Tab-separated table of C-alpha atoms in Angstrom:
chain	number	residue	atom	x	y	z
A	14	MET	CA	-74.110	-137.604	-184.002
A	15	ARG	CA	-76.891	-135.005	-183.831
A	16	LEU	CA	-75.264	-133.523	-180.761
A	17	ARG	CA	-71.895	-133.392	-182.504
A	18	ARG	CA	-73.534	-131.563	-185.432
A	19	ALA	CA	-75.223	-129.122	-183.090
A	20	VAL	CA	-71.984	-128.406	-181.266
A	21	SER	CA	-70.119	-128.063	-184.573
A	22	ALA	CA	-72.717	-125.537	-185.749
A	23	LEU	CA	-72.362	-123.631	-182.505
A	24	VAL	CA	-68.575	-123.581	-182.750
A	25	LEU	CA	-68.757	-122.497	-186.396
A	26	SER	CA	-71.185	-119.718	-185.492
A	27	LEU	CA	-69.015	-118.531	-182.649
A	28	ALA	CA	-65.903	-118.620	-184.807
A	29	LEU	CA	-67.634	-116.630	-187.543
A	30	SER	CA	-69.051	-114.135	-185.075
A	31	VAL	CA	-65.661	-113.585	-183.498
A	32	THR	CA	-63.947	-113.336	-186.893
A	33	VAL	CA	-66.336	-110.682	-188.162
A	34	ALA	CA	-66.974	-108.911	-184.883
A	35	CYS	CA	-63.270	-108.450	-184.317
A	36	GLY	CA	-63.103	-106.501	-187.566
A	37	THR	CA	-60.517	-106.635	-190.265
A	38	PRO	CA	-56.947	-107.841	-189.738
A	39	VAL	CA	-54.511	-105.133	-188.647
A	40	THR	CA	-52.605	-105.588	-191.911
A	41	VAL	CA	-55.632	-104.317	-193.872
A	42	VAL	CA	-55.369	-100.544	-193.474
A	43	THR	CA	-57.233	-98.747	-196.284
A	44	PRO	CA	-61.023	-98.150	-196.206
A	45	GLN	CA	-61.318	-100.028	-199.529
A	46	GLY	CA	-59.420	-102.969	-198.089
A	47	LYS	CA	-61.638	-103.103	-195.003
A	48	ILE	CA	-64.794	-102.960	-197.126
A	49	ALA	CA	-63.447	-105.685	-199.423
A	50	TYR	CA	-62.499	-107.857	-196.438
A	51	THR	CA	-66.061	-107.736	-195.054
A	52	ALA	CA	-67.572	-108.331	-198.502
A	53	ASP	CA	-65.248	-111.322	-199.003
A	54	GLN	CA	-66.381	-112.803	-195.686
A	55	ILE	CA	-69.986	-112.649	-196.925
A	56	ALA	CA	-68.986	-113.955	-200.383
A	57	THR	CA	-67.273	-116.935	-198.770
A	58	ARG	CA	-70.296	-117.844	-196.616
A	59	VAL	CA	-72.651	-117.453	-199.597
A	60	GLY	CA	-70.288	-119.626	-201.644
A	61	GLU	CA	-70.388	-122.308	-198.952
A	62	LEU	CA	-74.183	-122.198	-199.084
A	63	GLU	CA	-74.045	-122.591	-202.880
A	64	GLN	CA	-71.675	-125.558	-202.655
A	65	ALA	CA	-73.774	-127.228	-199.950
A	66	ALA	CA	-76.944	-126.809	-202.045
A	67	ILE	CA	-75.226	-128.251	-205.144
A	68	GLN	CA	-73.757	-131.144	-203.182
A	69	ALA	CA	-77.100	-131.935	-201.538
A	70	ASN	CA	-78.804	-131.825	-204.948
A	71	THR	CA	-76.266	-134.077	-206.662
A	72	THR	CA	-76.098	-136.611	-203.806
A	73	LYS	CA	-78.751	-139.281	-204.158
A	74	ASP	CA	-80.197	-141.396	-201.376
A	75	ALA	CA	-80.792	-145.174	-201.543
A	76	THR	CA	-83.966	-144.649	-203.559
A	77	GLY	CA	-82.206	-142.396	-206.079
A	78	LYS	CA	-83.807	-139.204	-204.747
A	79	PRO	CA	-81.550	-136.140	-204.435
A	80	GLY	CA	-80.839	-134.758	-200.962
A	81	ILE	CA	-82.689	-131.590	-201.969
A	82	PRO	CA	-84.792	-131.275	-205.154
A	83	ASP	CA	-84.087	-129.003	-208.153
A	84	THR	CA	-86.994	-126.798	-207.072
A	85	THR	CA	-85.013	-125.880	-203.952
A	86	ALA	CA	-81.446	-126.054	-205.279
A	87	ILE	CA	-81.887	-123.950	-208.444
A	88	PRO	CA	-83.431	-120.856	-206.759
A	89	LEU	CA	-80.822	-121.079	-203.982
A	90	VAL	CA	-77.949	-121.206	-206.488
A	91	GLN	CA	-79.523	-118.316	-208.446
A	92	PHE	CA	-79.640	-116.287	-205.216
A	93	CYS	CA	-75.974	-117.125	-204.535
A	94	ILE	CA	-74.868	-116.046	-208.036
A	95	SER	CA	-76.830	-112.821	-207.742
A	96	ALA	CA	-75.381	-112.101	-204.277
A	97	GLU	CA	-71.817	-112.814	-205.478
A	98	LYS	CA	-72.273	-110.427	-208.413
A	99	THR	CA	-73.604	-107.706	-206.096
A	100	LEU	CA	-70.750	-108.210	-203.627
A	101	LYS	CA	-68.189	-107.957	-206.423
A	102	ALA	CA	-69.773	-104.938	-208.135
A	103	THR	CA	-70.646	-102.944	-205.011
A	104	PRO	CA	-68.551	-104.128	-202.059
A	105	ALA	CA	-69.583	-100.993	-200.133
A	106	GLY	CA	-73.299	-101.104	-200.938
A	107	TRP	CA	-74.402	-104.736	-201.004
A	108	GLN	CA	-76.211	-104.868	-197.662
A	109	ALA	CA	-79.771	-103.871	-198.563
A	110	SER	CA	-80.069	-105.930	-201.739
A	111	VAL	CA	-78.281	-109.055	-200.471
A	112	THR	CA	-80.129	-109.031	-197.133
A	113	THR	CA	-83.523	-108.618	-198.797
A	114	ALA	CA	-82.750	-111.288	-201.404
A	115	TRP	CA	-81.535	-113.652	-198.670
A	116	ALA	CA	-84.743	-113.156	-196.666
A	117	GLU	CA	-86.780	-114.033	-199.768
A	118	ALA	CA	-84.589	-117.005	-200.702
A	119	LYS	CA	-84.713	-118.374	-197.161
A	120	LYS	CA	-88.501	-118.124	-197.023
A	121	ALA	CA	-88.764	-120.215	-200.197
A	122	ILE	CA	-86.754	-123.148	-198.784
A	123	PRO	CA	-89.064	-125.967	-197.631
A	124	PRO	CA	-88.530	-126.762	-193.920
A	125	ALA	CA	-87.221	-130.286	-194.593
A	126	ASP	CA	-84.588	-128.942	-196.997
A	127	ALA	CA	-83.729	-126.058	-194.646
A	128	GLN	CA	-82.976	-128.631	-191.978
A	129	LYS	CA	-80.496	-130.396	-194.284
A	130	LEU	CA	-78.748	-127.088	-195.015
A	131	ALA	CA	-79.084	-125.750	-191.459
A	132	VAL	CA	-75.380	-125.219	-190.788
A	133	VAL	CA	-74.678	-123.187	-193.934
A	134	ILE	CA	-77.951	-121.244	-193.620
A	135	GLN	CA	-77.009	-120.392	-190.063
A	136	SER	CA	-73.523	-119.307	-191.095
A	137	VAL	CA	-74.960	-116.866	-193.669
A	138	ASP	CA	-77.360	-115.532	-191.011
A	139	VAL	CA	-74.549	-115.124	-188.491
A	140	VAL	CA	-72.184	-113.329	-190.832
A	141	LEU	CA	-74.940	-110.994	-192.089
A	142	ALA	CA	-76.028	-110.251	-188.524
A	143	ALA	CA	-72.437	-109.544	-187.513
A	144	VAL	CA	-72.048	-106.848	-190.172
A	145	GLY	CA	-75.406	-105.262	-189.429
A	146	GLY	CA	-77.429	-106.727	-192.238
A	147	GLY	CA	-78.855	-109.541	-190.168
A	148	LEU	CA	-82.377	-110.878	-190.093
B	11	MET	CA	-76.153	-132.681	-167.506
B	12	ASN	CA	-73.561	-134.831	-165.807
B	13	PRO	CA	-70.225	-132.984	-165.384
B	14	LEU	CA	-68.413	-136.019	-166.766
B	15	VAL	CA	-70.498	-135.810	-169.950
B	16	ILE	CA	-69.742	-132.095	-170.279
B	17	SER	CA	-66.062	-132.751	-169.741
B	18	ALA	CA	-66.087	-135.524	-172.343
B	19	LEU	CA	-67.935	-133.269	-174.799
B	20	VAL	CA	-65.385	-130.493	-174.356
B	21	GLN	CA	-62.466	-132.892	-174.815
B	22	GLN	CA	-63.889	-134.980	-177.614
B	23	VAL	CA	-65.840	-132.404	-179.611
B	24	LEU	CA	-65.169	-128.764	-178.726
B	25	VAL	CA	-61.385	-128.853	-178.469
B	26	PRO	CA	-60.852	-130.793	-181.737
B	27	GLU	CA	-63.330	-128.521	-183.579
B	28	ILE	CA	-61.633	-125.344	-182.358
B	29	ALA	CA	-58.190	-126.796	-183.135
B	30	ALA	CA	-59.358	-127.688	-186.660
B	31	ILE	CA	-60.671	-124.148	-187.240
B	32	ILE	CA	-57.412	-122.585	-186.032
B	33	ARG	CA	-55.339	-125.029	-188.120
B	34	ALA	CA	-57.443	-124.367	-191.232
B	35	HIS	CA	-57.017	-120.613	-190.820
B	36	ALA	CA	-53.264	-120.916	-190.322
B	37	ASN	CA	-52.965	-123.176	-193.382
B	38	ALA	CA	-55.138	-120.886	-195.510
B	39	THR	CA	-53.164	-117.781	-194.625
B	40	ASN	CA	-49.789	-119.516	-194.357
B	41	GLY	CA	-49.560	-117.938	-190.921
B	42	GLN	CA	-49.627	-114.454	-192.461
B	43	MET	CA	-52.263	-111.740	-192.170
B	44	PRO	CA	-53.595	-110.565	-195.549
B	45	THR	CA	-52.647	-107.199	-197.023
B	46	ASP	CA	-55.051	-104.756	-198.679
B	47	ALA	CA	-54.011	-105.909	-202.136
B	48	GLN	CA	-54.536	-109.562	-201.211
B	49	VAL	CA	-58.005	-108.855	-199.771
B	50	LEU	CA	-59.073	-106.887	-202.861
B	51	ALA	CA	-57.785	-109.655	-205.135
B	52	ALA	CA	-59.475	-112.336	-203.005
B	53	LEU	CA	-62.872	-110.651	-203.284
B	54	GLY	CA	-62.597	-110.638	-207.080
B	55	SER	CA	-61.366	-114.204	-207.399
B	56	ASP	CA	-63.728	-115.685	-204.795
B	57	THR	CA	-66.843	-114.094	-206.304
B	58	ASP	CA	-65.769	-115.113	-209.843
B	59	ARG	CA	-65.180	-118.703	-208.688
B	60	PHE	CA	-68.577	-119.014	-206.995
B	61	ILE	CA	-70.366	-117.388	-209.951
B	62	GLY	CA	-68.658	-119.919	-212.251
B	63	ILE	CA	-69.585	-122.887	-210.042
B	64	GLY	CA	-73.194	-121.697	-209.812
B	65	ASN	CA	-73.571	-121.103	-213.544
B	66	ALA	CA	-72.041	-124.517	-214.324
B	67	PHE	CA	-74.637	-126.111	-212.033
B	68	LEU	CA	-77.479	-124.161	-213.690
B	69	ALA	CA	-76.188	-125.189	-217.141
B	70	SER	CA	-76.179	-128.861	-216.034
B	71	LYS	CA	-79.881	-128.417	-215.213
B	72	GLY	CA	-80.659	-126.738	-218.524
B	73	VAL	CA	-81.235	-123.379	-216.826
B	74	PRO	CA	-79.769	-120.279	-218.517
B	75	PRO	CA	-76.991	-118.545	-216.566
B	76	SER	CA	-78.107	-115.934	-214.066
B	77	ALA	CA	-78.155	-112.399	-215.500
């Protein structure tokens, strides 16, 4: 099961890398469209991180404890909202602020919680790295 | 690692995962590549949706919406 997860993460990473590295689809021709396409790729990965954090927080284990505590989930969701707003408002100029905010948000995640969210954290890292804002 | 194990991994894990990714993309795009207008609209609607989901979660925790 752990191996399957690891391979899934690898495949996801490769798929994301290829998707972003290959650039925008040929049907997107204007500079604004290309910028929006890249920003939407980041917005989607950040949204997946947000959904994973919410799901982990709302899912309780046998003892009634959430998968990740509020102290981890709330700052992560606040980062995601802030990143989404930046991506929407400045699709051509999000890199510095989102990358810096992501570095800070990632540092604040306790290792045990980071392990539970490893796949989505990795996908945000991969997509940011692929567009030059990587860590 | 035993070649048989690698072969089994490729058949049982890698191929289905890649097929699922390709199928999901084809379903999501209906087999079509997006146009500029669709990409611009998607950025607006995707960010709005995730902002809404995030703020609803914060509200459920008694946290004010993010500025």
